[in-house]
Short mmCIF file of C-alpha atoms in Angstrom, two decimals:
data_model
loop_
_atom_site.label_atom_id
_atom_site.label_comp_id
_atom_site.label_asym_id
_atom_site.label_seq_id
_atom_site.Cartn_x
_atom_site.Cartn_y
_atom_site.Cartn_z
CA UNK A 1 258.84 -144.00 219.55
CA UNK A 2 258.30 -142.63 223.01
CA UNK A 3 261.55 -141.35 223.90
CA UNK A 4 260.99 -141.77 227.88
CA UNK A 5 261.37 -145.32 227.75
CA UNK A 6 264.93 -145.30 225.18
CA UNK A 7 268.14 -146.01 227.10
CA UNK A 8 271.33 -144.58 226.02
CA UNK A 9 273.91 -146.52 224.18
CA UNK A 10 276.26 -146.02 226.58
CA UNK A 11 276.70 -144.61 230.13
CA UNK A 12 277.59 -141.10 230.63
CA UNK A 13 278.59 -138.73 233.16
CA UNK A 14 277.32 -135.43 233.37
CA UNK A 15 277.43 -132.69 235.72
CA UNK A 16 274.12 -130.12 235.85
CA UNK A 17 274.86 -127.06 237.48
CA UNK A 18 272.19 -124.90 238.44
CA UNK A 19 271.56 -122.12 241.08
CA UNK A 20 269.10 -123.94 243.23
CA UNK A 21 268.20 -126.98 243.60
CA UNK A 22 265.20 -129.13 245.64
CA UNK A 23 265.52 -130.63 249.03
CA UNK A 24 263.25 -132.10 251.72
CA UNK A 25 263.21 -129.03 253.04
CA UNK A 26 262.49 -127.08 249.96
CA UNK A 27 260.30 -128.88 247.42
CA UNK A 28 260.08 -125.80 244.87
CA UNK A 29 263.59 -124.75 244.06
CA UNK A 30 263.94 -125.30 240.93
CA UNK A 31 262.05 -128.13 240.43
CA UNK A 32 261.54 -127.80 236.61
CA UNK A 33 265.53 -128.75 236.40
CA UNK A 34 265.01 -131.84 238.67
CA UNK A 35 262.14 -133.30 236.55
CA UNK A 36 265.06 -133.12 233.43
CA UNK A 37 267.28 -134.93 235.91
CA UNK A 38 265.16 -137.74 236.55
CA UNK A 39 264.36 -137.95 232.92
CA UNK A 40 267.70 -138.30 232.06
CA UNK A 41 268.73 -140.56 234.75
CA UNK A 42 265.33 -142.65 233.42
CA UNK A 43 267.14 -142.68 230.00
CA UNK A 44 270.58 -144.21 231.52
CA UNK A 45 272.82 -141.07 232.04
CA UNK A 46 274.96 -140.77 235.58
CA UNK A 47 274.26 -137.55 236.50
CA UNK A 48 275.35 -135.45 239.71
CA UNK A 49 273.84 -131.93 240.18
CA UNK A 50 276.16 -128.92 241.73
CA UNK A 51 273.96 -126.57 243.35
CA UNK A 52 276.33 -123.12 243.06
CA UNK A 53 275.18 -121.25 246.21
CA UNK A 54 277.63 -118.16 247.00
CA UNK A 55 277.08 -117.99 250.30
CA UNK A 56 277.63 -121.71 250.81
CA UNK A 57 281.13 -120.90 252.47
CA UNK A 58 280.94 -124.33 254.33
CA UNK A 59 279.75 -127.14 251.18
CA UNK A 60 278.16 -129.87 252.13
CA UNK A 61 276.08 -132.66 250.61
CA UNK A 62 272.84 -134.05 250.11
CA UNK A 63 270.67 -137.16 248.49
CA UNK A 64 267.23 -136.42 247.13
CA UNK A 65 265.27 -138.55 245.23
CA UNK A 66 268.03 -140.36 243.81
CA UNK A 67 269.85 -137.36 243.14
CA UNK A 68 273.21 -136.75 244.40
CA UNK A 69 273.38 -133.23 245.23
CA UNK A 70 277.03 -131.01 245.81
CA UNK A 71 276.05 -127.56 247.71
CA UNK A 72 278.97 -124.86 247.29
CA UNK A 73 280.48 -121.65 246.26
CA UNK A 74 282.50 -120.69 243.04
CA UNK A 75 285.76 -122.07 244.81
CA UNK A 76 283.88 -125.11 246.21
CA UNK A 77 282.44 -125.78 242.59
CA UNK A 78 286.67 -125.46 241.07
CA UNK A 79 287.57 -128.08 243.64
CA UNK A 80 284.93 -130.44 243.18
CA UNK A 81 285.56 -130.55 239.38
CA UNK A 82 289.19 -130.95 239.50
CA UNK A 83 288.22 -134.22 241.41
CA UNK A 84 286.00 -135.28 238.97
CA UNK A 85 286.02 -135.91 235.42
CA UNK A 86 282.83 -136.16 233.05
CA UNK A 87 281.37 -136.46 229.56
CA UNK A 88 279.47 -133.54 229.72
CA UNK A 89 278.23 -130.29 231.54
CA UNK A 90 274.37 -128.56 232.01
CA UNK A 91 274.34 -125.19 233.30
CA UNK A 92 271.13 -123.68 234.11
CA UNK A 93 271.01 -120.16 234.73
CA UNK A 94 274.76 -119.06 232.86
CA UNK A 95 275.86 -116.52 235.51
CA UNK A 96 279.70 -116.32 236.25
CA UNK A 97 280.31 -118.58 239.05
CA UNK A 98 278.74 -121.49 237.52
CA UNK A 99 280.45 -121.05 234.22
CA UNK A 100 283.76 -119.97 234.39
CA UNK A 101 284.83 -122.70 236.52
CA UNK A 102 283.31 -125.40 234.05
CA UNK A 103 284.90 -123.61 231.32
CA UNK A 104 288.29 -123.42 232.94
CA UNK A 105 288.09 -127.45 233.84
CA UNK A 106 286.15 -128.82 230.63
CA UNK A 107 288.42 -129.76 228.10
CA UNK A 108 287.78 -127.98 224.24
CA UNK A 109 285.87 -131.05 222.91
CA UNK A 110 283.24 -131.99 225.98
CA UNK A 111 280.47 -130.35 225.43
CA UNK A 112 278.91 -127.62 227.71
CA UNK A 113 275.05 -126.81 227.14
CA UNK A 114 273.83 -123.78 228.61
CA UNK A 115 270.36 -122.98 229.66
CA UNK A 116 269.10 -119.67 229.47
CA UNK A 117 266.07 -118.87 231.45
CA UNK A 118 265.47 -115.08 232.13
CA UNK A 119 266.47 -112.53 234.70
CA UNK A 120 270.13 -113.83 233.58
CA UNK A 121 270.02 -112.19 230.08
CA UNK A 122 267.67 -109.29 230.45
CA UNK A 123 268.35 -105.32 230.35
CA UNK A 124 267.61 -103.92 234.02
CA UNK A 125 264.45 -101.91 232.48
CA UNK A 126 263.04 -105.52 231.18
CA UNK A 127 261.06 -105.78 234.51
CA UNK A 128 259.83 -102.24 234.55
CA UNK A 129 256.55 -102.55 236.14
CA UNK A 130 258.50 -103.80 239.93
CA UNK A 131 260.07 -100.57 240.53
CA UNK A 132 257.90 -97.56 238.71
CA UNK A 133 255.62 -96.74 242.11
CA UNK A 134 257.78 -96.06 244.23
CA UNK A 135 261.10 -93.68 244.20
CA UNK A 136 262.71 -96.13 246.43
CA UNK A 137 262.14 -99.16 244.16
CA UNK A 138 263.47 -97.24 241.10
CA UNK A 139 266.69 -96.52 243.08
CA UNK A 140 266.83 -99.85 243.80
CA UNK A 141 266.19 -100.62 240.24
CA UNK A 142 269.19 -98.48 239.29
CA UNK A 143 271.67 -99.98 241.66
CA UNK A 144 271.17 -103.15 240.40
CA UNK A 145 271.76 -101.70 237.37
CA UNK A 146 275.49 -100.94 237.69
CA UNK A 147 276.15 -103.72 240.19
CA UNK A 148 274.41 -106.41 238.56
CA UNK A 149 272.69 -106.28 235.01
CA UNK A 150 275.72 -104.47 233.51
CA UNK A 151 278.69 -106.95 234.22
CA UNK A 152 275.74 -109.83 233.77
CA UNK A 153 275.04 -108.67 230.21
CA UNK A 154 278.78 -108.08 229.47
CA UNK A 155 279.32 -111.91 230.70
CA UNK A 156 276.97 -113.45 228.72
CA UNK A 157 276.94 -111.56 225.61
CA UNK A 158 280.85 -112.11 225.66
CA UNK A 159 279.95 -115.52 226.43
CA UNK A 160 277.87 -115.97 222.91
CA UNK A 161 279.43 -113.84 220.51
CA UNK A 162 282.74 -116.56 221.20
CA UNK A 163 280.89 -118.88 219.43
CA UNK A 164 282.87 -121.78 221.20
CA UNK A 165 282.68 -124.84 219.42
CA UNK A 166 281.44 -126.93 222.35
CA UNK A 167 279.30 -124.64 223.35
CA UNK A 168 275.15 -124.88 222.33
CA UNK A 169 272.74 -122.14 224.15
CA UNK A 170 269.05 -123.17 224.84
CA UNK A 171 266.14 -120.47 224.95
CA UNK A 172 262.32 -122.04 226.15
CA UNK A 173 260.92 -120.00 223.56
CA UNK A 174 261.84 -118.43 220.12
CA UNK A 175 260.41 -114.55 221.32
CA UNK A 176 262.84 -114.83 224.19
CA UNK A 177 265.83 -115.47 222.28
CA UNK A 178 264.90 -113.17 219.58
CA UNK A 179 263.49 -110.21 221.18
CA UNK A 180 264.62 -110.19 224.63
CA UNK A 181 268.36 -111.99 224.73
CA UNK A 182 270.03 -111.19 221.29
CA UNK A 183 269.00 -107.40 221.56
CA UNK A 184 269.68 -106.92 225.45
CA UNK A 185 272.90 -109.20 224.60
CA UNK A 186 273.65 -107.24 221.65
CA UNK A 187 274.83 -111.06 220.74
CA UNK A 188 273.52 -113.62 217.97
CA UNK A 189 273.34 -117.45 219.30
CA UNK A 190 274.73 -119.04 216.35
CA UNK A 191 275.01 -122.31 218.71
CA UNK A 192 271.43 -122.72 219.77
CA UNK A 193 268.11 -124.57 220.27
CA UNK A 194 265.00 -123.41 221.57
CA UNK A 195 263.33 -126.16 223.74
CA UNK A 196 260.11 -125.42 225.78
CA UNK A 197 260.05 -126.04 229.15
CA UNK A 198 258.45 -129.57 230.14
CA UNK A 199 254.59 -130.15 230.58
CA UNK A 200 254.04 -133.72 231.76
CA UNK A 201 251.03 -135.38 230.20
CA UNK A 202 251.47 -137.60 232.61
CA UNK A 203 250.75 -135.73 235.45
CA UNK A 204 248.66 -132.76 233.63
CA UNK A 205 246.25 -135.16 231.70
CA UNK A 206 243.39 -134.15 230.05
CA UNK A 207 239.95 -134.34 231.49
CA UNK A 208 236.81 -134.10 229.66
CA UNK A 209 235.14 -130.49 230.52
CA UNK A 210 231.04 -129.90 230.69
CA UNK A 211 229.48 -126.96 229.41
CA UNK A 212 229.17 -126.16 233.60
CA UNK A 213 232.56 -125.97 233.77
CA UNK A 214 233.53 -122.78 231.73
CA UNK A 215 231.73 -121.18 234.84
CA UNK A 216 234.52 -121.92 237.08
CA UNK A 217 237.20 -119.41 236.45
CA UNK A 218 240.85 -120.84 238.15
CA UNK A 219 243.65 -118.31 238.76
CA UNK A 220 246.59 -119.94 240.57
CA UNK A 221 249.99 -117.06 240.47
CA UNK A 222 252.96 -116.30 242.53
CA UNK A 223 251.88 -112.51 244.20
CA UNK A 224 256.07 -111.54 244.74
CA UNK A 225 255.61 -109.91 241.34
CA UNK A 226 253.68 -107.67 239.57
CA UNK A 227 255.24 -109.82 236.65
CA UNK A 228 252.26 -112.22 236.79
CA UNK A 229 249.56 -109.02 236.65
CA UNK A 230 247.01 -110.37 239.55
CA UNK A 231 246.00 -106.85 239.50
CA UNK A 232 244.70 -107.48 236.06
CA UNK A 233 242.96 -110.36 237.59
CA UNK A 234 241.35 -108.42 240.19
CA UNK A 235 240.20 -105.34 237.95
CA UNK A 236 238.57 -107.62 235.53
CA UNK A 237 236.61 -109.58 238.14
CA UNK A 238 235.31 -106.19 238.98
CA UNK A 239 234.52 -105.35 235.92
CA UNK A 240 232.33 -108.52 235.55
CA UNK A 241 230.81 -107.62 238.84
CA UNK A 242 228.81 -105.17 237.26
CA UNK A 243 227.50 -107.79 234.55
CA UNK A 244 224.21 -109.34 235.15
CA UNK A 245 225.79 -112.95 234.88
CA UNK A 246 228.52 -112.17 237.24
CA UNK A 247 226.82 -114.27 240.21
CA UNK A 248 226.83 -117.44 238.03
CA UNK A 249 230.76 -117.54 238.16
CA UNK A 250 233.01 -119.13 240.60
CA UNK A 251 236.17 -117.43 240.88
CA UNK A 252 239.06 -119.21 242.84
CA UNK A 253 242.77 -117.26 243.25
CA UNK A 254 245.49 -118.89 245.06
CA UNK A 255 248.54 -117.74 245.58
CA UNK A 256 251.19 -116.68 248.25
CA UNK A 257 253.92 -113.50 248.06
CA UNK A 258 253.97 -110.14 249.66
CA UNK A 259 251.27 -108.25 247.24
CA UNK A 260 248.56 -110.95 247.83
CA UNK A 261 246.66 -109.37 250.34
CA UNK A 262 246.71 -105.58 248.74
CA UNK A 263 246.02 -106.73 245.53
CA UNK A 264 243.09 -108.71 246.24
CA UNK A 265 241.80 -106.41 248.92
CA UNK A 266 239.03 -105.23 246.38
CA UNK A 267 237.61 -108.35 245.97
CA UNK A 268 237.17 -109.91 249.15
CA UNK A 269 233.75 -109.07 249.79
CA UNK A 270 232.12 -110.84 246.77
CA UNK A 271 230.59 -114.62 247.63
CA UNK A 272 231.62 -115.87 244.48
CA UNK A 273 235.00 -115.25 244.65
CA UNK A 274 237.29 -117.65 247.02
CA UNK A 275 240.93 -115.91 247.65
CA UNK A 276 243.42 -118.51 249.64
CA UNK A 277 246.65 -117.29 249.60
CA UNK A 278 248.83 -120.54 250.59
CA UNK A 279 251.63 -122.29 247.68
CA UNK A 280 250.20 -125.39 246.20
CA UNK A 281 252.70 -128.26 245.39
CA UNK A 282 252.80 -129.66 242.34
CA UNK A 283 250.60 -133.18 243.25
CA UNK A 284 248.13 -130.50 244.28
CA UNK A 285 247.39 -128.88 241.00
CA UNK A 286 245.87 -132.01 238.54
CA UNK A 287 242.42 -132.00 241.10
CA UNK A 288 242.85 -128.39 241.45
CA UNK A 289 242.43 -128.56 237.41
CA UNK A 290 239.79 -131.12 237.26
CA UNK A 291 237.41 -128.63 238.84
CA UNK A 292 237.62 -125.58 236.42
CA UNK A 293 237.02 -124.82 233.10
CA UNK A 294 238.99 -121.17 232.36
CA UNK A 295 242.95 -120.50 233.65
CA UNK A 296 243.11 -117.06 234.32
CA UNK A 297 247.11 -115.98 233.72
CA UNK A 298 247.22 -112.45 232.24
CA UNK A 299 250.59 -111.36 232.48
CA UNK A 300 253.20 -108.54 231.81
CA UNK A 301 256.19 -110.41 231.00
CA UNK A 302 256.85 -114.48 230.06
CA UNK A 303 259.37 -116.31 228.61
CA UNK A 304 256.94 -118.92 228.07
CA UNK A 305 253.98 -119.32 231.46
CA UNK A 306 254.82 -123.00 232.62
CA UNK A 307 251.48 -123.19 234.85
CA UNK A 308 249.62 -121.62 231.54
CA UNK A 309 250.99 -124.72 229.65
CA UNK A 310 250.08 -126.99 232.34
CA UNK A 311 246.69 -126.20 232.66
CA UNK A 312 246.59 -126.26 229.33
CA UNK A 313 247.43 -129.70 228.80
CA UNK A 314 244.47 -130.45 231.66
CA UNK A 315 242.07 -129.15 229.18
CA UNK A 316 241.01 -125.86 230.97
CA UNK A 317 240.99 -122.79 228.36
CA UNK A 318 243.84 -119.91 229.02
CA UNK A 319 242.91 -116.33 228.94
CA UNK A 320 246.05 -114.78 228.99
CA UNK A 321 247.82 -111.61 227.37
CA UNK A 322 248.76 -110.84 224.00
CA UNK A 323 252.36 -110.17 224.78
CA UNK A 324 255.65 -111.61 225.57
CA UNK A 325 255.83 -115.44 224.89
CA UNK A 326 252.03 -115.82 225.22
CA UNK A 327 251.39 -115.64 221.56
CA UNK A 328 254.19 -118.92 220.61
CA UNK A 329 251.77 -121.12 223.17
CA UNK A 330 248.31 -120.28 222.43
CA UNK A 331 246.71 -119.38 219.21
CA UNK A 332 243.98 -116.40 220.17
CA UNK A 333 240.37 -118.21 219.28
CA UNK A 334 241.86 -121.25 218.46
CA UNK A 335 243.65 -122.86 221.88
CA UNK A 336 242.46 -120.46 224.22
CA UNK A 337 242.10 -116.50 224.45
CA UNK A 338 244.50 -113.53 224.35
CA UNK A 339 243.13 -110.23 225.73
CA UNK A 340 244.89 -106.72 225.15
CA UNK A 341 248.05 -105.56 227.42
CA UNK A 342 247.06 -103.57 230.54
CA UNK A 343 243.42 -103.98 229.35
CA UNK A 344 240.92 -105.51 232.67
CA UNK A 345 237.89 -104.81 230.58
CA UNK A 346 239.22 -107.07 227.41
CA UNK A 347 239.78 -110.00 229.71
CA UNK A 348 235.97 -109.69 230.90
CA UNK A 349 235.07 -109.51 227.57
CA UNK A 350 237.20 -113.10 226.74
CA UNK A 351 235.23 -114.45 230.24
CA UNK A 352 231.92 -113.32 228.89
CA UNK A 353 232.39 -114.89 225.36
CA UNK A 354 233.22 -118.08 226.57
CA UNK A 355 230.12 -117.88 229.09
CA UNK A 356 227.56 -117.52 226.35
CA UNK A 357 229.41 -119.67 224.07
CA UNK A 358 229.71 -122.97 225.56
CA UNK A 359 230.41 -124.66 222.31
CA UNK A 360 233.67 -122.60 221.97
CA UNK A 361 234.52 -123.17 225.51
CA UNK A 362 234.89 -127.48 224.53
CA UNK A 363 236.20 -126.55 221.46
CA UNK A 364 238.85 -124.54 222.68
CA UNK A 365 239.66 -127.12 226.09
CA UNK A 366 240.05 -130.16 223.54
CA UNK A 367 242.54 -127.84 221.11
CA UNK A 368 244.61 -126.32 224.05
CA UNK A 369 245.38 -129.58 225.54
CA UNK A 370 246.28 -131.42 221.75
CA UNK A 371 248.26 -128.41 221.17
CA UNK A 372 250.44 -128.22 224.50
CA UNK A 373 251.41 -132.02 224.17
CA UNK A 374 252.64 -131.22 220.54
CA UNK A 375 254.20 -128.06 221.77
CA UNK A 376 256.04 -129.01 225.61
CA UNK A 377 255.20 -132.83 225.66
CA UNK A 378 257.98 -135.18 226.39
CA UNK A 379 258.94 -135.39 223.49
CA UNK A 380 258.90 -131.63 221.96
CA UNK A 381 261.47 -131.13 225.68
CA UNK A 382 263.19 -133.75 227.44
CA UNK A 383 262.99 -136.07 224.63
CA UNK A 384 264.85 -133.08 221.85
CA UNK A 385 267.42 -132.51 225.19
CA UNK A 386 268.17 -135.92 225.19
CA UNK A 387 268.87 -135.99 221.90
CA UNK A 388 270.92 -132.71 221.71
CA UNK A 389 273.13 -134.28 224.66
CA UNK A 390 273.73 -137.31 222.58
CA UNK A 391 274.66 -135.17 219.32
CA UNK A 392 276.79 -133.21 221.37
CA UNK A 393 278.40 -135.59 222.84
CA UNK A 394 279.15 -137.72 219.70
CA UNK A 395 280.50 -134.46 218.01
CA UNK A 396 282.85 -134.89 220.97
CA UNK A 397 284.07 -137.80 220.04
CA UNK A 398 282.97 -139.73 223.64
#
C-alpha cells in the first residue's frame, strides 16, 4: 500500500509548531518540516503551522504553499491557542516557548508529539570542534553554557522523565537517542519512536551510473560549521594530488557560510577541482546528482546527514565518516564507504578504491539507493508519522 495516496478516516486539526518556518522570502527554513506538512495535508489532515519566533513582538501572518502560517512570540503563541481548539499538536524543536504553552492549553488526552532534532538536547561540549581554536570561541562556548544548554537540558530532561501519557518523543536516528539525548538528558524516552528524516524518491530518483562516473567526486556542505568537516574534504583532495591518477578526477564543492573561502584556499589552484560557493535549492540538486558518481560528506557530528541520504537514493556512492549516525545509514563496503575520524588520508584511500574498482563503484550506487528507500522512503518517515498521529490520536479517544 503506498501510504502517500491513503486519506484519513476523518478530518483532523492539528497544530505544528516549529522554530522556523519557509516563506517566499526564505525557501530553506526549515523546509524538511514543510515537506511533512504537505504530506499530511496530502493525506486529509487540517493543519496550521505556528512559527514561534521570540523576537516576533508584532505577529503577523502568512500563506505559503497552501500553508497557513501564524508568526509570534511565546505570548502570541498562548493567545492564538486559547482561540483555537485542535485534535492534536507537532512540536519540532521542544524548547520552552513552544512547549509550555501547548502543554498549558492541550487538554490530558490530545496528544502532543515532540520532535527532537539536535542542538535542543545536546551537552554544550557536543559541538566541540566550533570553539577549540580560538580563546574567544571557547568563552563563547562557556557562556552559552550557563545561559543556554543548562536550563535547555534541565527542560527537556524534566520534560521526558514525566513520562506524560500523551506525550510520544521522536529521535531521526536510534545513535541520537541513545548516545547523545538519554545520556546528555540523563532521561530515558519511555514514550518514543525513532523515524528518519524524509528522502523523497520522488524527487531523489535513481539514475543508472557508468563506470566514468565514479571519476566525478560531488561534495555539496553548508561551510558555517566545522560540523560538516570540509577541511577533511580539502586535506584529502590534497592528499590525492600527489597520486598519479589524481588528474583523472573531477572534483566539484559547493557550498556557502563564513569558512568557505579559508577552508578551500588550498585547493584553488588545481584544474580539476571546481569550488562555487553559492546555496543550491532543493530543485537544483537531482541534475546536480545525475552528473557524479561519489558524495563526498565526511563529517564530525550527525544525527543522521539528510543530503548523504539524498544522494544516496540518486545512486551516487557516500564516503563519509565512521562516526555519529553515519554507521545506522550506510553499511561500510556494502552501501557506500566509511573512512576513519579525523583521518584525510583514509578518505583518499576510499576515493582510490573505488577508482580502480569500477565494479564496486555500480555495485555499491545500486545498494545505496535500494537501501535509502527502505531506510527514509515515504514510507519508513511520513508514512510511520502518519500512522503514529492516527494511533495517538485514537488512544485519545478523537
Amino acid at each position: 500500500m503506498v501510504l502517500s495516496a491513503r486519506k484519513v478516516n476523518q478530518v483532523r486539526n492539528i497544530l505544528l509548531v516549529t522554530n522556523a518556518y519557509p516563506s517566499s522570502k526564505n525557501l530553506y527554513r526549515n523546509g524538511f518540516v514543510h515537506r511533512r506538512v504537505k504530506a499530511y495535508q496530502d493525506c486529509g489532515f487540517e493543519v496550521q503551522v505556528f512559527y514561534n519566533h521570540e523576537p516576533a513582538y508584532d505577529p503577523f501572518s502568512y500563506h505559503f504553499d497552501g500553508v497557513d502560517v501564524r508568526v509570534g512570540d511565546e505570548l502570541e503563541l498562548r493567545r492564538f491557542l486559547s482561540q483555537h481548539n485542535y485534535d492534536a499538536f507537532l512540536i519540532h524543536f521542544p524548547e520552552p516557548s513552544r512547549v509550555e504553552p501547548v502543554l498549558s492549553a492541550a487538554r490530558e488526552e490530545l496528544p502532543v508529539l515532540i520532535w527532537i532534532h539536535g542542538f535542543e538536547a545536546e551537552a554544550w561540549f557536543r559541538r566541540w570542534f566550533n570553539f577549540t581554536t580560538t580563546q574567544s570561541a571557547m568563552r563563547a562556548a562557556l557562556e552559552k553554557r550557563d545561559s543556554y544548554h543548562k536550563l535547555q537540558n534541565e527542560f527537556l530532561g524534566r520534560l521526558i522523565r514525566e513520562n506524560r501519557k500523551n506525550l510520544t518523543f521522536v529521535n531521526v536516528s536510534k545513535w541520537f537517542q541513545e548516545m547523545v539525548v538519554e545520556p546528555d538528558l540523563h532521561a530515558e524516552i519511555r514514550q518514543g519512536e525513532v523515524i528518519p528524516n524524509f528522502v523523497d524518491e520522488k524527487l531523489f530518483t535513481y539514475k543508472n551510473k557508468n563506470p566514468q562516473d565514479r571519476k566525478k567526486i560531488l561534495s555539496l556542505r553548508p561551510f558555517a560549521s566545522n560540523k560538516y568537516a570540509n577541511d577533511l574534504t580539502v586535506a584529502a583532495i590534497w592528499e590525492l594530488s600527489k597520486r598519479p591518477f589524481f588528474s583523472d578526477l573531477e572534483f566539484s564543492i559547493i557550498g556557502k557560510g563564513k569558512l568557505f573561502e579559508n577552508v578551500t584556499r588550498p585547493i584553488t589552484g588545481f584544474s580539476n577541482v571546481h569550488l562555487e560557493e553559492r546555496f543550491i535549492s532543493q530543485k537544483e540538486i537531482p541534475s546536480l546528482h545525475a552528473n557524479y558518481g561519489i558524495f563526498l560528506c565526511p563529517t564530525r557530528f550527525d544525527s543522521q546527514g539528510v543530503s548523504m541520504c539524498e544522494a544516496m537514493s540518486s545512486g551516487l556512492v557516500p564516503i563519509s565518516t565512521r562516526t555519529a549516525a553515519i554507521p545506522e545509514f550506510v553499511e561500510d563496503g556494502v552501501t557506500g564507504l566509511l573512512a576513519d575520524p579525523e583521518d584525510p588520508k583514509s578518505i583518499a584511500d576510499k576515493i582510490e578504491e573505488l577508482y580502480f574498482d569500477e565494479s564496486e563503484f555500480l555495485n555499491l550506487s545500486r545498494k545505496a539507493s535500494r537501501s535509502i528507500h527502505v531506510k527514509c522512503g515515504f514510507n519508513a518517515t511520513i508514512g510511520k508519522e502518519i500512522e503514529l498521529i492516527e494511533r495517538s490520536l485514537l488512544s485519545s479517544g478523537k
